[in-house]
Each structure stands twice: as structure tokens, then as C-alpha cells.
Short mmCIF file of C-alpha atoms in Angstrom, two decimals:
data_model
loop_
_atom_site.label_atom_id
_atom_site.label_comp_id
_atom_site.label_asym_id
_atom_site.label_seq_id
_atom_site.Cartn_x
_atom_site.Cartn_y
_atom_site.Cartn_z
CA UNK A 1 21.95 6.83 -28.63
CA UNK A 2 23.57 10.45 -29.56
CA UNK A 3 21.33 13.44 -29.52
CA UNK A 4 21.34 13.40 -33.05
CA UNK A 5 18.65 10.92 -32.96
CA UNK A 6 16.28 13.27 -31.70
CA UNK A 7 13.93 15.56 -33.72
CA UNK A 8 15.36 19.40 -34.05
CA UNK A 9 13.01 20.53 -31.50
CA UNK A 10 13.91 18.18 -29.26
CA UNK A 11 17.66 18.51 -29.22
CA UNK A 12 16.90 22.61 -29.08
CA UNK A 13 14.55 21.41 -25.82
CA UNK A 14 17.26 19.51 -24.52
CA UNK A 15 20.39 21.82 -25.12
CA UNK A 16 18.18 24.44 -23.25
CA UNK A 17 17.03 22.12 -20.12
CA UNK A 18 21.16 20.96 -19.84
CA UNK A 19 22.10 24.89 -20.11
CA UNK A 20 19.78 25.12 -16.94
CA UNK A 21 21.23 22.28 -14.93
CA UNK A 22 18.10 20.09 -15.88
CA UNK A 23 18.68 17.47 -18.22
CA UNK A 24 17.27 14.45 -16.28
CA UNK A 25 14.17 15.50 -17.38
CA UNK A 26 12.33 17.26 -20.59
CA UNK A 27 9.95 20.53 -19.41
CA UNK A 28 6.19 18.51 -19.52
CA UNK A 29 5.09 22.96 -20.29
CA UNK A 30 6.57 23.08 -23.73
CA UNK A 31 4.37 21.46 -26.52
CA UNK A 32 5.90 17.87 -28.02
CA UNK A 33 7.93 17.58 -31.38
CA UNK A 34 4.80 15.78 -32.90
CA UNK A 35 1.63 15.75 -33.13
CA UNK A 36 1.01 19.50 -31.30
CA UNK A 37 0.15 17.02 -28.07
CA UNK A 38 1.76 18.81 -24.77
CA UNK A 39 3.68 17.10 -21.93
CA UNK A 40 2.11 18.17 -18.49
CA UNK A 41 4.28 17.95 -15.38
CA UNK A 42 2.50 15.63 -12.88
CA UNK A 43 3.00 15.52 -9.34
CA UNK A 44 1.42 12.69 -6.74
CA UNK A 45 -0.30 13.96 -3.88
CA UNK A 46 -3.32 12.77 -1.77
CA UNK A 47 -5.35 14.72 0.69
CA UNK A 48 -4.62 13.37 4.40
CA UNK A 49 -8.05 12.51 5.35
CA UNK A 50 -7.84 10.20 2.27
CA UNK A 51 -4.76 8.40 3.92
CA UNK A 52 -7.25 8.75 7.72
CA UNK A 53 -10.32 7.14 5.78
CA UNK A 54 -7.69 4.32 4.57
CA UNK A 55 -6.32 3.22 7.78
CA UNK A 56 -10.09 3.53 9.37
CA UNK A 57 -11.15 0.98 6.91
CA UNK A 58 -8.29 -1.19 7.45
CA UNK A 59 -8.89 -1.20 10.80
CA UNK A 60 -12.49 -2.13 10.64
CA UNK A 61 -12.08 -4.64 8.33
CA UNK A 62 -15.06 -7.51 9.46
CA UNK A 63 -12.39 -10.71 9.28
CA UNK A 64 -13.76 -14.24 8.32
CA UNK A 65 -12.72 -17.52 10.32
CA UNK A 66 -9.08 -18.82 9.74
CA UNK A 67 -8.93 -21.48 6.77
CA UNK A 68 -9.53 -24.85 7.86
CA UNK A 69 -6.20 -26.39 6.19
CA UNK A 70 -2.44 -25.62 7.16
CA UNK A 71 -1.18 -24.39 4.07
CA UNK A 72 -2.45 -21.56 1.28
CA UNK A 73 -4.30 -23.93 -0.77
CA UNK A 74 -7.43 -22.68 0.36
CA UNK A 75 -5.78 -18.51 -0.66
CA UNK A 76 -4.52 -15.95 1.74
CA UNK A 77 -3.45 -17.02 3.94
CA UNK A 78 -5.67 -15.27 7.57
CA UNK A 79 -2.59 -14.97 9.50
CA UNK A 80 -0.80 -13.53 6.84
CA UNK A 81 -3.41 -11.25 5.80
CA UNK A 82 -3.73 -9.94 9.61
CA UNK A 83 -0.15 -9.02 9.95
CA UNK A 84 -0.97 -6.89 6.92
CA UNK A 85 -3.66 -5.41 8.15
CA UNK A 86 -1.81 -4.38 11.27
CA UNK A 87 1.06 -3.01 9.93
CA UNK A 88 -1.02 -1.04 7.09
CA UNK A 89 -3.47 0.60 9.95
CA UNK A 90 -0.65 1.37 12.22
CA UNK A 91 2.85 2.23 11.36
CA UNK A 92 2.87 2.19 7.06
CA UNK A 93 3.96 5.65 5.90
CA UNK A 94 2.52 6.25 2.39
CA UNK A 95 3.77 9.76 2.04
CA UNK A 96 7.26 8.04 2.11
CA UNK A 97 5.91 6.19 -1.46
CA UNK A 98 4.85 9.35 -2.44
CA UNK A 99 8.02 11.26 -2.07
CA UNK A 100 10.01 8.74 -4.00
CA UNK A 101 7.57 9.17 -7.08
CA UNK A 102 7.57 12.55 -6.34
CA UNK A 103 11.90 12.89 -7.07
CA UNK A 104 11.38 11.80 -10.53
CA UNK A 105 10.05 13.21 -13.41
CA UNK A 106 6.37 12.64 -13.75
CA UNK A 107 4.31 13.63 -16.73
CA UNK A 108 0.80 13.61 -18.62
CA UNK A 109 -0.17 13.77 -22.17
CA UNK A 110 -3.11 12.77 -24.08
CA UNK A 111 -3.02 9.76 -26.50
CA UNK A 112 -6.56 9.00 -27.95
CA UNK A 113 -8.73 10.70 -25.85
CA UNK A 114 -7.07 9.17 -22.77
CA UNK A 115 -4.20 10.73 -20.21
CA UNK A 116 -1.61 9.04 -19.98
CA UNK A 117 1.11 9.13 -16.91
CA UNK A 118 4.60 8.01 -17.38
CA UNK A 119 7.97 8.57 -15.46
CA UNK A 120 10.56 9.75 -17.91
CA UNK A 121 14.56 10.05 -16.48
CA UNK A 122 16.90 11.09 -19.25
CA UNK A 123 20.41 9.37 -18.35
CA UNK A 124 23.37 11.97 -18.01
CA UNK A 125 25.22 10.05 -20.68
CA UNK A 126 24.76 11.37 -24.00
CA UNK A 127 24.50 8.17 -25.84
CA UNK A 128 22.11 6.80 -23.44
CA UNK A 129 19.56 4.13 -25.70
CA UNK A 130 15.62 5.23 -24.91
CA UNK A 131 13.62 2.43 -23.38
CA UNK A 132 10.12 2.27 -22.27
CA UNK A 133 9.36 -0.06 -19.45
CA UNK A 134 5.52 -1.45 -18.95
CA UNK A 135 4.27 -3.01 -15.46
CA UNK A 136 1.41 -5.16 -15.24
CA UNK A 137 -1.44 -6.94 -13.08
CA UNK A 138 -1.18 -6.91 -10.07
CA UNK A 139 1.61 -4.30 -10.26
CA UNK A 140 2.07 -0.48 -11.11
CA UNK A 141 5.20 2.25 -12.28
CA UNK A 142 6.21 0.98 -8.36
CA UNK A 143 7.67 -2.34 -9.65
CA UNK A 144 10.29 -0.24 -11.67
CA UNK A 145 11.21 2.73 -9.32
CA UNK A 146 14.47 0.14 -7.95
CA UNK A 147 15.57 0.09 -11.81
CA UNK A 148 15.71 3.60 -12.89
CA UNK A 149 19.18 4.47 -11.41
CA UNK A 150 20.56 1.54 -12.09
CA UNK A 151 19.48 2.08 -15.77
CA UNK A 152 19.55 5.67 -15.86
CA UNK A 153 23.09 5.95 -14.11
CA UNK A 154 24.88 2.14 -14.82
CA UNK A 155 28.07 4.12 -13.62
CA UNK A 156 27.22 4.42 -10.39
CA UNK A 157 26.12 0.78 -9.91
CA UNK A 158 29.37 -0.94 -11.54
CA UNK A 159 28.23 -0.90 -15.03
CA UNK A 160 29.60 1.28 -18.03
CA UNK A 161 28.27 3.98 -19.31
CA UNK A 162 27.99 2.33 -22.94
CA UNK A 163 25.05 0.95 -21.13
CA UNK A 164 23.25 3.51 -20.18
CA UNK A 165 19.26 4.10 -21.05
CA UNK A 166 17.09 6.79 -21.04
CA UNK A 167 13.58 5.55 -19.26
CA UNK A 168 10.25 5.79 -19.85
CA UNK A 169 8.38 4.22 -17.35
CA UNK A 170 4.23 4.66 -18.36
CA UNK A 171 1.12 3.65 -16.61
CA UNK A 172 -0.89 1.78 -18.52
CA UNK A 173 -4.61 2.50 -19.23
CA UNK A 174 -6.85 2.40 -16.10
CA UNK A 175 -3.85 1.95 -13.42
CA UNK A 176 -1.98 4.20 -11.39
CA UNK A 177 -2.83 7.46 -12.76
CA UNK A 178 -3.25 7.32 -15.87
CA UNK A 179 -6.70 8.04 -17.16
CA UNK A 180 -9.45 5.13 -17.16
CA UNK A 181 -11.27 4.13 -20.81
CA UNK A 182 -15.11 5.01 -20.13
CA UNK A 183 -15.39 2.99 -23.52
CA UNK A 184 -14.28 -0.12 -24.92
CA UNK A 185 -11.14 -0.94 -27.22
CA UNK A 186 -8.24 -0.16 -24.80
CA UNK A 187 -6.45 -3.96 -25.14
CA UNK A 188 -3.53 -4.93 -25.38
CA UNK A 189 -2.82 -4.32 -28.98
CA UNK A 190 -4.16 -0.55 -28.27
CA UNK A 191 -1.77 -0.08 -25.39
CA UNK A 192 1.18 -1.40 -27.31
CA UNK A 193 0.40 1.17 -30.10
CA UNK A 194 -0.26 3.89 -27.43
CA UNK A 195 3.61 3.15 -26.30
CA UNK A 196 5.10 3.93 -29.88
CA UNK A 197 2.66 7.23 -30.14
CA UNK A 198 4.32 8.50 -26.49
CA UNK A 199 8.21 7.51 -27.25
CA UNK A 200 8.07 9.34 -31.03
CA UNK A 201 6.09 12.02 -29.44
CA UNK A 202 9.18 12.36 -26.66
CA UNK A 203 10.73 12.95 -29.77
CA UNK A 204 12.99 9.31 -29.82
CA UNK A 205 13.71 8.00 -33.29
CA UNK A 206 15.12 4.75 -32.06
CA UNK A 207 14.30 2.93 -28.85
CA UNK A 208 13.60 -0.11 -27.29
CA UNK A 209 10.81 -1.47 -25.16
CA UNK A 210 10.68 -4.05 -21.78
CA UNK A 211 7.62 -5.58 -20.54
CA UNK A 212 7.19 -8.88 -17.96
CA UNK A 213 3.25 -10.00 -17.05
CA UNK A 214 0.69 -7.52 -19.15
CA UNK A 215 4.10 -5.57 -20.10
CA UNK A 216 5.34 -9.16 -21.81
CA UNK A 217 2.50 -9.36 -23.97
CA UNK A 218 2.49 -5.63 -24.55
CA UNK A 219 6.06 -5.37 -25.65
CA UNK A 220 5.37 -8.80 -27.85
CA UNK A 221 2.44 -6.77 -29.44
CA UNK A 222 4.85 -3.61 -30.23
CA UNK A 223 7.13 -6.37 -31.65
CA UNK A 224 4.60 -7.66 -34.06
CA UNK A 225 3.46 -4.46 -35.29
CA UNK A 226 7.21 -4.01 -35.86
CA UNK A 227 7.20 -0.19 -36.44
CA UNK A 228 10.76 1.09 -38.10
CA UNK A 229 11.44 2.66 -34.55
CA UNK A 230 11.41 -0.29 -32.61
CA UNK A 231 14.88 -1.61 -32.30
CA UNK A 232 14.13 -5.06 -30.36
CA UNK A 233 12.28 -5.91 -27.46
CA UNK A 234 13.53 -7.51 -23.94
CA UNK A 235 10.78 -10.10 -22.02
CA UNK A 236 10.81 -11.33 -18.14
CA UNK A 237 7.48 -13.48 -18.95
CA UNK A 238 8.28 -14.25 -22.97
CA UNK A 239 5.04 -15.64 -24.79
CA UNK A 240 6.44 -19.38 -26.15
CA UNK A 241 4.39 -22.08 -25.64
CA UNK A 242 3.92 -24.39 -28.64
CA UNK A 243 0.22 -25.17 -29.81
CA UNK A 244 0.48 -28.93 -28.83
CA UNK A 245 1.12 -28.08 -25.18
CA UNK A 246 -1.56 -25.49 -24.86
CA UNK A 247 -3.82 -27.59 -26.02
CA UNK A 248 -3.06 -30.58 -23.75
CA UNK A 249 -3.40 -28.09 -20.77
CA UNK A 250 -6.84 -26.39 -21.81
CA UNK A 251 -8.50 -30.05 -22.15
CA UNK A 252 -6.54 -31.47 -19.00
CA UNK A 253 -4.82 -34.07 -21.38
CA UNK A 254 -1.41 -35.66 -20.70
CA UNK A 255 1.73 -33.51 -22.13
CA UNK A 256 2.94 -33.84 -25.45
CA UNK A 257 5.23 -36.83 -25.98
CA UNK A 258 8.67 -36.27 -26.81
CA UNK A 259 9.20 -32.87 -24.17
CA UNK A 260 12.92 -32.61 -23.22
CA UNK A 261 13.40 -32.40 -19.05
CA UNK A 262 13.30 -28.60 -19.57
CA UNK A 263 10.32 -28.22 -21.49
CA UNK A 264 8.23 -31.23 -19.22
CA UNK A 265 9.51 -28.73 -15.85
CA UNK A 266 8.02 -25.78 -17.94
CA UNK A 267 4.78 -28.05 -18.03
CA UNK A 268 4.27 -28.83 -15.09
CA UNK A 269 4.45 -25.00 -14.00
CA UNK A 270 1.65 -24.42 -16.44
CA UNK A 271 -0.19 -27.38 -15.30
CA UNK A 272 -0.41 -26.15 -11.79
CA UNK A 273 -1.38 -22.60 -12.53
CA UNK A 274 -4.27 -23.43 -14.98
CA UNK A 275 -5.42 -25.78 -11.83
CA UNK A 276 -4.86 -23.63 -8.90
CA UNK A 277 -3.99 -20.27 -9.91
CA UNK A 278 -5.59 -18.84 -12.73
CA UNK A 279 -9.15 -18.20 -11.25
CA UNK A 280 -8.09 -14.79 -10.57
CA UNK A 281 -7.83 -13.69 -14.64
CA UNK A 282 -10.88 -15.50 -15.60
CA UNK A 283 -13.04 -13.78 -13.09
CA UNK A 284 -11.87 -10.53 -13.79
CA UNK A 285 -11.71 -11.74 -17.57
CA UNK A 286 -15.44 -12.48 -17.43
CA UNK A 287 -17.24 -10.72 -14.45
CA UNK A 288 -15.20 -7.22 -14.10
CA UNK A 289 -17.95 -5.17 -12.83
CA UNK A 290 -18.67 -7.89 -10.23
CA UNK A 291 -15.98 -6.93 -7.97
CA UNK A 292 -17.11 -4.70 -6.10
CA UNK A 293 -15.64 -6.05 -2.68
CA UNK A 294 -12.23 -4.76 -4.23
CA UNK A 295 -13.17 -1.34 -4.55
CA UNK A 296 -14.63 -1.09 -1.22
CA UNK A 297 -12.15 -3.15 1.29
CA UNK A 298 -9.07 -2.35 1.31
CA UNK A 299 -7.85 -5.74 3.05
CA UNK A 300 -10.18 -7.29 0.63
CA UNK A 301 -8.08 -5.62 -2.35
CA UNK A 302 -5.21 -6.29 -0.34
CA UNK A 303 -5.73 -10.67 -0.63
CA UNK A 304 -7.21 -10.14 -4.13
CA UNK A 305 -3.74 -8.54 -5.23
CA UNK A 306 -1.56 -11.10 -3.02
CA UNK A 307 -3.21 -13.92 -4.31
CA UNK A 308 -1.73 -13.66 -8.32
CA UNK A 309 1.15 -16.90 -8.85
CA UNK A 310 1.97 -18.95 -5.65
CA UNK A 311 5.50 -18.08 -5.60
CA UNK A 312 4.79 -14.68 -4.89
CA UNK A 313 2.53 -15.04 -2.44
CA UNK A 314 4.88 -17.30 -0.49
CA UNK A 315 7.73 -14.65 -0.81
CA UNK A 316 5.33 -12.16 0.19
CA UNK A 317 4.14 -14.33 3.10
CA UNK A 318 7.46 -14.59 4.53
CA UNK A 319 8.16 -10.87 4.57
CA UNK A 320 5.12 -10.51 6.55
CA UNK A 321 6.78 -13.31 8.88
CA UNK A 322 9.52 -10.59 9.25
CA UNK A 323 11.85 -12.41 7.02
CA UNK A 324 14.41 -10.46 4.69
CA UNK A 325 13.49 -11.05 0.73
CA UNK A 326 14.10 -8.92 -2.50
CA UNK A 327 10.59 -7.23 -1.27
CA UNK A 328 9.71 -5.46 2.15
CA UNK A 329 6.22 -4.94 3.86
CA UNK A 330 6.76 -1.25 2.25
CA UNK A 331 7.20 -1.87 -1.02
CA UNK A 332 3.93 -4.41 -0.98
CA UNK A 333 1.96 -1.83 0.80
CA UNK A 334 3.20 1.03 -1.41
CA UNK A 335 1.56 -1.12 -4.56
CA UNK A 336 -1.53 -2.16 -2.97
CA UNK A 337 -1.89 1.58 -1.52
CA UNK A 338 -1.62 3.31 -4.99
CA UNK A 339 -4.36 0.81 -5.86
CA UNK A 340 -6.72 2.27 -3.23
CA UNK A 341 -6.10 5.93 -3.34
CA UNK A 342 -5.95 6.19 -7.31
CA UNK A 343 -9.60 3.66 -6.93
CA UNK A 344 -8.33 1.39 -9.52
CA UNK A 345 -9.05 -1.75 -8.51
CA UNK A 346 -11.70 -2.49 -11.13
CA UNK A 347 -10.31 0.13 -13.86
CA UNK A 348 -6.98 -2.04 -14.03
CA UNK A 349 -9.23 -5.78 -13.90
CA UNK A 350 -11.08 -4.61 -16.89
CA UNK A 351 -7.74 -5.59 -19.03
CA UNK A 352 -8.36 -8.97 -18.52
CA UNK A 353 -12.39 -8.15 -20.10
CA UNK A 354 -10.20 -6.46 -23.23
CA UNK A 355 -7.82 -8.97 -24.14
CA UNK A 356 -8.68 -12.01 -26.53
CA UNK A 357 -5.53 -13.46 -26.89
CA UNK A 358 -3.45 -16.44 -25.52
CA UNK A 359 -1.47 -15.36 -23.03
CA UNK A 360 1.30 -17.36 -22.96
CA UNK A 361 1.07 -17.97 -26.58
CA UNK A 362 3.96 -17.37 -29.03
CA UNK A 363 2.95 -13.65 -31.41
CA UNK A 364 4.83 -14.15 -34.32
CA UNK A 365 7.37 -11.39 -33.43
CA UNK A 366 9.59 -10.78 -36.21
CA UNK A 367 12.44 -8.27 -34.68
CA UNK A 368 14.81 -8.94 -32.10
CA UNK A 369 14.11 -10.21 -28.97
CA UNK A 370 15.92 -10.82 -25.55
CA UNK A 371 14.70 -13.39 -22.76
CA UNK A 372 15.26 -13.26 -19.54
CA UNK A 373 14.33 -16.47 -17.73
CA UNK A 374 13.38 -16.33 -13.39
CA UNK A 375 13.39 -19.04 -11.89
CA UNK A 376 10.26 -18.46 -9.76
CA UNK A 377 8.40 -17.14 -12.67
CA UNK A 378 4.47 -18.65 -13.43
CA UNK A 379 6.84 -20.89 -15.80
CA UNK A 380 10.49 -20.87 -16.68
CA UNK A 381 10.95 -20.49 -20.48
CA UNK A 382 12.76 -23.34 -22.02
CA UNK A 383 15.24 -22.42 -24.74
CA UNK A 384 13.89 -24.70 -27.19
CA UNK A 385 9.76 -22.81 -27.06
CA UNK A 386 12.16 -19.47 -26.92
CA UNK A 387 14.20 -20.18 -30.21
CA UNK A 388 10.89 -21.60 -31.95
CA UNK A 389 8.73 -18.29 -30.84
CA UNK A 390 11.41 -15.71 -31.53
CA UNK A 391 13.10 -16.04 -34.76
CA UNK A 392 15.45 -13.56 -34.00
CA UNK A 393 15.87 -14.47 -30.31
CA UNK A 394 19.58 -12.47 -29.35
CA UNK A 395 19.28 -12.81 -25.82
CA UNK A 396 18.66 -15.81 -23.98
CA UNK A 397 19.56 -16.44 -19.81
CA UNK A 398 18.32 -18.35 -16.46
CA UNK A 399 18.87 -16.23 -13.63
CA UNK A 400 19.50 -18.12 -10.07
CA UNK A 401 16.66 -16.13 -8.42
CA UNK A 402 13.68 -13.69 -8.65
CA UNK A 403 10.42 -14.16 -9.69
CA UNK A 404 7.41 -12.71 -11.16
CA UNK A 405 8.23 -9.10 -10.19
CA UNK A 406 11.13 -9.48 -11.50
CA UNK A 407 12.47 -5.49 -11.62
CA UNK A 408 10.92 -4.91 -7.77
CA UNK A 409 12.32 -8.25 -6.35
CA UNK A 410 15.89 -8.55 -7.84
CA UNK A 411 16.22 -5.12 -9.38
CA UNK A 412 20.48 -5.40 -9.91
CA UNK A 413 19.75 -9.23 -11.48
CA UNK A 414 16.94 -7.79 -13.85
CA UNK A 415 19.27 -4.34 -15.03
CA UNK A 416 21.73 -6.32 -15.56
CA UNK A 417 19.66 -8.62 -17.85
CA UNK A 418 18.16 -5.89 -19.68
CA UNK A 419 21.78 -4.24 -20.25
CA UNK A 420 23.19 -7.46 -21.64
CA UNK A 421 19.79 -8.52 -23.22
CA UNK A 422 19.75 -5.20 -25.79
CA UNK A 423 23.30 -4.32 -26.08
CA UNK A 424 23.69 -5.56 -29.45
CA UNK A 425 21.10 -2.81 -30.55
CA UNK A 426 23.04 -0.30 -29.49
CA UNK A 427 24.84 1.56 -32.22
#
């Protein structure tokens, strides 16, 4: 997307920042193209007693006897949880996370009453396509940081520059830093309208919007609100499942006769996370306030966050074990550490209080849509429930690897995806 797509005052903005050897970013000081609603330049930083008082409670966590089975069905794993613990007291270097935010663009503006914080990278290449990107539970703006040059700057990573995006990257409401609701109302549906508010106000005429976990559902709400600036949408967790099959999991029937080999594997994914892995959401669903532990231990936040899809866990088990994976002790103790110091632990949960519809449920999305399939996902999308969900389903691909963090675990697999999932937008 040219310049010319861009409001006047935003291509004056622009023209200026490039004259002064800037353009990766847009000033946060100057007021926005609409609305009258100013950008604020953000920047990260925590006090170092804050980071003292972290590693003291770490270190005094009280620890419970080991689990009296050999595997994780009984949760986290003690051993696992331990090795945490030690490395997190002892030699994990926050300030390192903190830097890395720090090198990229950070802003603040107000949408409804509310700050919002969002990364925003402009690529170098003029006819760059705008994209916002949305996180979810357990994760934060740190699942995308791998993804921004390789989306920003698809030149230097073996791509062409006909591919290029600029980025938005927000925190949603009540993570990260972004400001937490003191009131009701901030669901899904909300956030998802928030998202089109922020990329007009950036002054974008066109764009297009990513989302896996609460970012799937987001992006499948912005989809089905369908406003004339949305191009399409790209999922890493699409919402497909047919009616018969939820049903048959909520009441613990049989599946649906009839399933192809594809769709029965998909079922059996659901199957097992409805039975062993979905207590987490309904608790914070239905008792939000309850968890208190989470705010106050940080190895208790620490389990609480590792315990989300079994998959996961077990990657996240073995880098612990000092195994190499797509994720490294860091970049699961820079997440769980921007939980603690930004005290969010029960600010982000209350999404789960908010939201009132099916998760996994197809939205009636009428605009275009790209899937991109993991194989270690909380269930691989069949074709079939894609086509049937998404009538105008242009994108649709199993990847050999990756998971449910999708962007942090395989972040070449997942650029790649999202280049070839919304090229056809492109004009």
C-alpha cells in the first residue's frame, strides 16, 4: 500500500519523519489525523528494586510435595517448575526484554476512556500493506517481537519487498500495558472495534488484521463487523467447528457420524482439551477475582501461565530440560515477567469473565479470510469446517511444525504464512 492511501495529514507527517531519517516510526507528539486523539511515545522501564522484590519472591516461593504420578496429568510439572524458579531467581536478565521493546516504536493513545499501548514499525518499502497483529491468553506484544523484521523488512529475510507490511502490534485491554477497564463491557467484540478506531486513527485507509488464541476470535469479530477498511483477515486458531460436533463434545456424546479422518483427528483434539485442559478458562471465566494466588506468587503465576494446551507445556518443559525448541527459557520468562511487573495477572483473566461466545465456534465472517493450520495447535483445522465457516476462505495451509504460539515458536514458518495468506489483497 502507496502513501496515497493515507489521510493528507498523515502523508505530510510521514514526508516530514522520512526528511529526518525517521520513517520506521510516526512522532506519538503530533495529534492523529482523526478524531483530535494524540499518539504518546511510550517507553518500558521498571524501577530495580521492582526486579530485587521479584527474584526475592521467587526465591521464597513455599513449594508443595512433587506430584504423585510420572507424567503432567496431575499439571506442572514440580521438577519443571523448580528449574524455573532457579533460573528466574538467579541468572534471568529482564532488562535484556526490556531493551528489545525498548528499540521499537512504542506508543499510547486513548480509545474509550482506556490507554491503549501498541508497537507500530512502518516498513521502509513504500507500498508496504498495514496490518495489526493481536496476542492473546496466556501471551503478550512478546509473542510477536520475532515477526516484526521479518514482516517489516521481508528483504532482508529472503522475501520480496511486494510483501512487505507495516505493523501494528497492540496490547489488548488489561495486558501488558495497556490500561485496565475499572468497568464492564471490554469483550471481545469491544476490542475488535477498538482495533479499527486505532488503525484509521494511524491514519490507514486499507489494512489487514492477524490474530491466533483471543487474537483469532478478535480478528473473526473485526471480520464480522466487516468495516469498508478491512481488507481480509489471516487466523493461526480459525473459529470452524460445526454445531453437531460442539454439541457432541459439551454433553460428552460420541462424534458425529459421517467425520472424514481429518475432521475425527480434529475431534479428538477437542475431546481431550474439554476433558483435561480447559479448567483454566472456566475458572477464570467464572471466578476472576478469586485468583488471588496469581497476583501474589510469582512461581504460582508462573504454573498458572504454563499450564494453557498440553503441547505447550511439553515444549516448554523440554526447554527447561535444556533442550533446543522454537522457544528458550528467555523468551518464557520474558512473558511471564511482563505479567508480574505490569500486575496483570487478574486484569488479563477477566477476558474470559467478558466473553459470551463459543470459542471455537464458526462467526459468520463474510470477507476474506486466510488459515493457517499448526500442527500442535489445541486442534488442527480441517479444510472441510474451514471452507464451511469462511465463505470466502483464500488461504488455506498445514504447516509441518509450531504450535499454539505460533509467531514466538516458528516465527519464519508463521511470516511466511501471513505473506502468502494476504497477498491476494494487496493491490
Amino acid at each position: 500500500m502507496s502513501t496515497a492511501s493515507l489521510s493528507p495529514t498523515r502523508r505530510e507527517l510521514l514526508a516530514a519523519t522520512a526528511a529526518a531519517g525517521a520513517i520506521s516510526m510516526l512522532p506519538g507528539t503530533l495529534r492523529a489525523a482523526t478524531g483530535g486523539d494524540s499518539l504518546r511515545p511510550f517507553t518500558a522501564s521498571f524501577k530495580q528494586d521492582e526486579i530485587t522484590e521479584l527474584r526475592r519472591r521467587v526465591a521464597a516461593t513455599r513449594w508443595p510435595e512433587r506430584e504423585t504420578v510420572t507424567d503432567e496429568s496431575q499439571g506442572v510439572q514440580l521438577a519443571t517448575t523448580r528449574k524455573l524458579a532457579q533460573y528466574w531467581a538467579t541468572d534471568y536478565d529482564w532488562r535484556k526484554c526490556e531493551a528489545k521493546l525498548n528499540a521499537l516504536p512504542n506508543f499510547m493513545t486513548e480509545i474509550d476512556g482506556l490507554d491503549i499501548h501498541f508497537i507500530h514499525v512502518r516498513s521502509k518499502h513504500e507500498n508496504a500493506l498495514p496490518l495489526i497483529v493481536t496476542h492473546g491468553w496466556p501471551g503478550s506484544i512478546i509473542e510477536q517481537l520475532k515477526i516484526v523484521d521479518p514482516l517489516t523488512n521481508p528483504t532482508a529475510h529472503g522475501a520480496s519487498a511486494a510483501d512487505a507490511f507495516h505493523l501494528v502490534i497492540p496490547s489488548m485491554p488489561g495486558y501488558g500495558f495497556s490500561g485496565k477497564p475499572t468497568t464492564t463491557g471490554w469483550d471481545p467484540a469491544h476490542i475488535a472495534r477498538a482495533w479499527v478506531v486505532l488503525m484509521k486513527r494511524l491514519g490507514y485507509t486499507k489494512f489487514v488484521a492477524q490474530g491466533g488464541d483471543w487474537g483469532a476470535l478478535i480478528v473473526d469479530l473485526m471480520g464480522v463487523e466487516a468495516p469498508p477498511e478491512l481488507l481480509g483477515i489471516h487466523s493461526n486458531m480459525a473459529g470452524t467447528v460445526p454445531a453437531d460436533v460442539a454439541k457432541a463434545l459439551q454433553f460428552g456424546d460420541p462424534p458425529p457420524s459421517g467425520l472424514t479422518a481429518e475432521e475425527k483427528g480434529a475431534w479428538d483434539q477437542l475431546d481431550f482439551f474439554y476433558k483435561h485442559g480447559v479448567a483454566y478458562a472456566q475458572e477464570m471465566g467464572n471466578r476472576t477475582q478469586t485468583l488471588y494466588g496469581i497476583a501474589d506468587s510469582p512461581v504460582g503465576l508462573a504454573a498458572w501461565i504454563l499450564d494453557h494446551d498440553i503441547r505447550s507445556y511439553e515444549l516448554i518443559a523440554r526447554v527447561f530440560d535444556g533442550k533446543s525448541e522454537g522457544l528458550t527459557r528467555d523468551d518464557v520468562l520474558d512473558n511471564i515477567t511482563l505479567y508480574w511487573l505490569t500486575n496483570t495477572a487478574i486484569s488479563s483473566a477477566r477476558l474470559y469473565w467478558e466473553n459470551k461466545l463459543a470459542f471455537f465456534a464458526p462467526k459468520n465472517v463474510a470477507i476474506p479470510v486466510a488459515v493457517s493450520v499448526f500442527p500442535d495447535e489445541i486442534y488442527a483445522v480441517p479444510k472441510s469446517w474451514a471452507e464451511r465457516a469462511y465463505p470466502k476462505l483464500i488461504h488455506y495451509n498445514k504447516l509441518d511444525k509450531g504450535g499454539h504460539f505460533a509467531a514466538w515458536e516458528q516465527p519464519q514458518l508463521f511470516s511466511e504464512e501471513v505473506r502468502a495468506g494476504l497477498r491476494s489483497l494487496r493491490t
